[in-house]
């Protein structure tokens, strides 16, 4: 029996073009390789993970590992982990993943309504964009302390107060995390 030669991605692409021209249909040829979980990530899946643990998780858009805080674990889905990214993009500050690696255990696990509703997690020192009511724009600010109005309120200091009050208390849903503080108090 003759051995089969492995075809190059260029050869496969040319073959797909030829076949699509001949059969008047389109083919999709992926040049990428499927992601295989590393041994370390499989070990982390079996570790005693809990909400609040600092992890590296695979982001489904760029397929790279990024730092995050574990918010919840859904064991019935394979397991699936919901994380809050340290430097999220505009579209997806929280997301689910199945590939995760433990970086550091939380001294005390995250609890409260925010974790159960999978809301963004904030800490004093975080860099955020905050909603400015006058023009409904989002502007850079720093979280300087926990707010006094409730569990999910934060006192922020605007980077450019534009003649207004330099500090303001804001609820968490009016904040977008741009960069997490590095000395997170959970660890």
Short mmCIF file of C-alpha atoms in Angstrom, two decimals:
data_model
loop_
_atom_site.label_atom_id
_atom_site.label_comp_id
_atom_site.label_asym_id
_atom_site.label_seq_id
_atom_site.Cartn_x
_atom_site.Cartn_y
_atom_site.Cartn_z
CA UNK A 1 0.00 0.00 0.00
CA UNK A 2 1.43 3.39 -0.96
CA UNK A 3 2.09 5.96 1.77
CA UNK A 4 -0.02 9.12 1.65
CA UNK A 5 1.90 12.38 1.46
CA UNK A 6 0.91 15.21 3.78
CA UNK A 7 -0.42 18.13 1.72
CA UNK A 8 0.68 21.68 2.40
CA UNK A 9 -1.90 24.41 3.25
CA UNK A 10 -1.15 26.08 -0.11
CA UNK A 11 -1.89 22.85 -1.97
CA UNK A 12 -5.16 22.41 -0.06
CA UNK A 13 -6.19 25.99 -0.84
CA UNK A 14 -5.50 25.52 -4.55
CA UNK A 15 -7.44 22.26 -4.51
CA UNK A 16 -10.42 24.00 -2.82
CA UNK A 17 -10.37 26.77 -5.47
CA UNK A 18 -10.24 24.23 -8.27
CA UNK A 19 -13.09 22.17 -6.80
CA UNK A 20 -15.23 25.24 -6.10
CA UNK A 21 -14.77 26.42 -9.69
CA UNK A 22 -15.63 23.00 -11.09
CA UNK A 23 -18.63 22.31 -8.81
CA UNK A 24 -19.76 25.97 -8.43
CA UNK A 25 -19.77 25.84 -4.65
CA UNK A 26 -17.52 27.21 -1.95
CA UNK A 27 -15.20 25.42 0.43
CA UNK A 28 -13.62 26.75 3.60
CA UNK A 29 -10.05 25.73 4.29
CA UNK A 30 -8.64 26.48 7.71
CA UNK A 31 -4.89 26.91 7.88
CA UNK A 32 -4.88 27.01 11.69
CA UNK A 33 -4.57 24.08 14.01
CA UNK A 34 -7.04 23.06 16.65
CA UNK A 35 -6.12 24.04 20.20
CA UNK A 36 -5.05 21.16 22.38
CA UNK A 37 -5.23 21.84 26.13
CA UNK A 38 -1.88 21.69 27.84
CA UNK A 39 -1.17 19.18 30.58
CA UNK A 40 -1.05 22.02 33.10
CA UNK A 41 -4.53 23.25 32.17
CA UNK A 42 -5.97 19.76 32.56
CA UNK A 43 -4.44 19.53 36.04
CA UNK A 44 -5.89 22.95 36.93
CA UNK A 45 -9.37 21.76 35.91
CA UNK A 46 -9.18 19.13 38.61
CA UNK A 47 -7.80 21.50 41.24
CA UNK A 48 -9.97 22.90 43.99
CA UNK A 49 -10.87 26.13 42.18
CA UNK A 50 -13.23 28.64 43.76
CA UNK A 51 -14.60 32.08 42.86
CA UNK A 52 -11.95 34.71 43.51
CA UNK A 53 -8.96 32.61 42.42
CA UNK A 54 -6.49 34.42 40.16
CA UNK A 55 -6.15 32.46 36.92
CA UNK A 56 -4.93 32.47 33.35
CA UNK A 57 -7.78 31.69 31.00
CA UNK A 58 -8.04 31.18 27.25
CA UNK A 59 -9.86 34.00 25.45
CA UNK A 60 -11.94 32.57 22.61
CA UNK A 61 -11.26 35.42 20.16
CA UNK A 62 -7.43 35.44 20.11
CA UNK A 63 -6.96 31.93 21.63
CA UNK A 64 -4.28 33.27 24.00
CA UNK A 65 -4.09 32.92 27.78
CA UNK A 66 -4.81 36.11 29.77
CA UNK A 67 -4.95 36.94 33.49
CA UNK A 68 -8.39 37.00 35.07
CA UNK A 69 -10.37 36.48 38.26
CA UNK A 70 -12.56 33.39 38.41
CA UNK A 71 -16.20 34.39 39.04
CA UNK A 72 -18.04 31.09 38.79
CA UNK A 73 -17.74 27.45 37.82
CA UNK A 74 -20.45 25.64 35.87
CA UNK A 75 -19.58 21.93 36.35
CA UNK A 76 -22.57 20.70 34.33
CA UNK A 77 -21.15 22.35 31.20
CA UNK A 78 -17.90 20.46 31.02
CA UNK A 79 -16.81 22.42 33.33
CA UNK A 80 -17.15 25.99 32.07
CA UNK A 81 -15.54 28.89 33.96
CA UNK A 82 -16.77 32.49 33.94
CA UNK A 83 -13.94 34.99 34.40
CA UNK A 84 -13.42 38.73 34.74
CA UNK A 85 -10.45 39.77 32.57
CA UNK A 86 -7.68 42.00 33.97
CA UNK A 87 -7.53 44.05 30.75
CA UNK A 88 -10.84 43.43 29.01
CA UNK A 89 -11.75 44.63 25.57
CA UNK A 90 -14.78 46.85 25.06
CA UNK A 91 -17.01 44.02 23.86
CA UNK A 92 -16.44 41.39 26.49
CA UNK A 93 -15.32 42.25 30.05
CA UNK A 94 -16.55 38.84 31.26
CA UNK A 95 -16.61 35.61 29.35
CA UNK A 96 -16.77 31.88 29.66
CA UNK A 97 -13.91 29.50 28.97
CA UNK A 98 -13.09 25.84 29.38
CA UNK A 99 -9.29 26.22 29.49
CA UNK A 100 -7.95 27.66 32.72
CA UNK A 101 -4.73 27.60 34.78
CA UNK A 102 -4.50 28.52 38.45
CA UNK A 103 -2.05 31.35 39.20
CA UNK A 104 -2.89 32.08 42.84
CA UNK A 105 -5.53 30.91 45.30
CA UNK A 106 -7.71 33.57 46.92
CA UNK A 107 -7.20 33.94 50.68
CA UNK A 108 -10.96 34.33 50.97
CA UNK A 109 -13.26 33.33 48.12
CA UNK A 110 -15.42 35.90 46.37
CA UNK A 111 -18.97 35.90 47.64
CA UNK A 112 -21.99 38.13 47.33
CA UNK A 113 -24.57 39.06 44.77
CA UNK A 114 -22.01 40.27 42.20
CA UNK A 115 -20.43 36.83 41.87
CA UNK A 116 -23.76 35.05 41.51
CA UNK A 117 -24.96 37.52 38.86
CA UNK A 118 -21.58 37.37 37.08
CA UNK A 119 -20.97 41.10 37.34
CA UNK A 120 -17.63 42.81 36.81
CA UNK A 121 -15.41 42.81 39.91
CA UNK A 122 -13.73 46.10 40.92
CA UNK A 123 -10.99 46.98 43.42
CA UNK A 124 -9.56 50.23 44.78
CA UNK A 125 -6.87 51.34 42.33
CA UNK A 126 -8.50 49.91 39.20
CA UNK A 127 -8.45 52.02 36.04
CA UNK A 128 -11.94 52.43 34.62
CA UNK A 129 -14.02 54.34 32.11
CA UNK A 130 -17.02 55.88 33.89
CA UNK A 131 -20.30 57.19 32.52
CA UNK A 132 -20.53 61.01 32.57
CA UNK A 133 -24.19 62.02 32.72
CA UNK A 134 -23.87 65.42 31.03
CA UNK A 135 -23.02 64.00 27.59
CA UNK A 136 -23.50 60.24 28.21
CA UNK A 137 -19.83 59.70 27.32
CA UNK A 138 -17.38 57.31 28.95
CA UNK A 139 -14.25 58.93 30.41
CA UNK A 140 -11.10 57.70 32.20
CA UNK A 141 -11.11 57.56 35.98
CA UNK A 142 -9.48 55.74 38.90
CA UNK A 143 -11.36 53.96 41.68
CA UNK A 144 -10.12 55.61 44.89
CA UNK A 145 -12.32 53.93 47.52
CA UNK A 146 -15.38 51.81 48.18
CA UNK A 147 -18.58 53.84 47.95
CA UNK A 148 -20.93 54.51 50.84
CA UNK A 149 -24.27 54.10 48.98
CA UNK A 150 -24.14 50.30 48.76
CA UNK A 151 -22.17 47.14 48.02
CA UNK A 152 -21.59 47.89 44.34
CA UNK A 153 -20.79 51.63 44.60
CA UNK A 154 -17.34 53.13 44.06
CA UNK A 155 -15.82 56.57 44.59
CA UNK A 156 -13.97 57.51 41.42
CA UNK A 157 -11.60 60.33 40.55
CA UNK A 158 -11.88 61.62 36.99
CA UNK A 159 -8.61 61.91 35.03
CA UNK A 160 -9.93 65.15 33.50
CA UNK A 161 -12.81 66.60 35.57
CA UNK A 162 -13.37 69.30 32.91
CA UNK A 163 -14.22 71.98 35.45
CA UNK A 164 -16.61 69.76 37.40
CA UNK A 165 -16.31 67.85 40.66
CA UNK A 166 -13.10 65.74 40.44
CA UNK A 167 -14.66 62.85 42.41
CA UNK A 168 -18.02 61.14 42.15
CA UNK A 169 -19.69 58.04 43.57
CA UNK A 170 -20.81 55.63 40.84
CA UNK A 171 -22.60 52.26 40.79
CA UNK A 172 -20.71 49.35 39.23
CA UNK A 173 -22.94 49.21 36.14
CA UNK A 174 -21.72 52.73 35.20
CA UNK A 175 -18.07 51.62 35.20
CA UNK A 176 -16.06 49.70 32.59
CA UNK A 177 -12.79 48.14 33.74
CA UNK A 178 -9.85 49.14 31.54
CA UNK A 179 -6.98 47.82 33.69
CA UNK A 180 -7.04 45.94 36.97
CA UNK A 181 -4.82 47.03 39.84
CA UNK A 182 -1.90 44.65 40.35
CA UNK A 183 -2.08 44.43 44.16
CA UNK A 184 -5.49 42.77 44.34
CA UNK A 185 -6.57 42.48 47.99
CA UNK A 186 -7.80 38.89 47.59
CA UNK A 187 -4.28 37.42 47.53
#
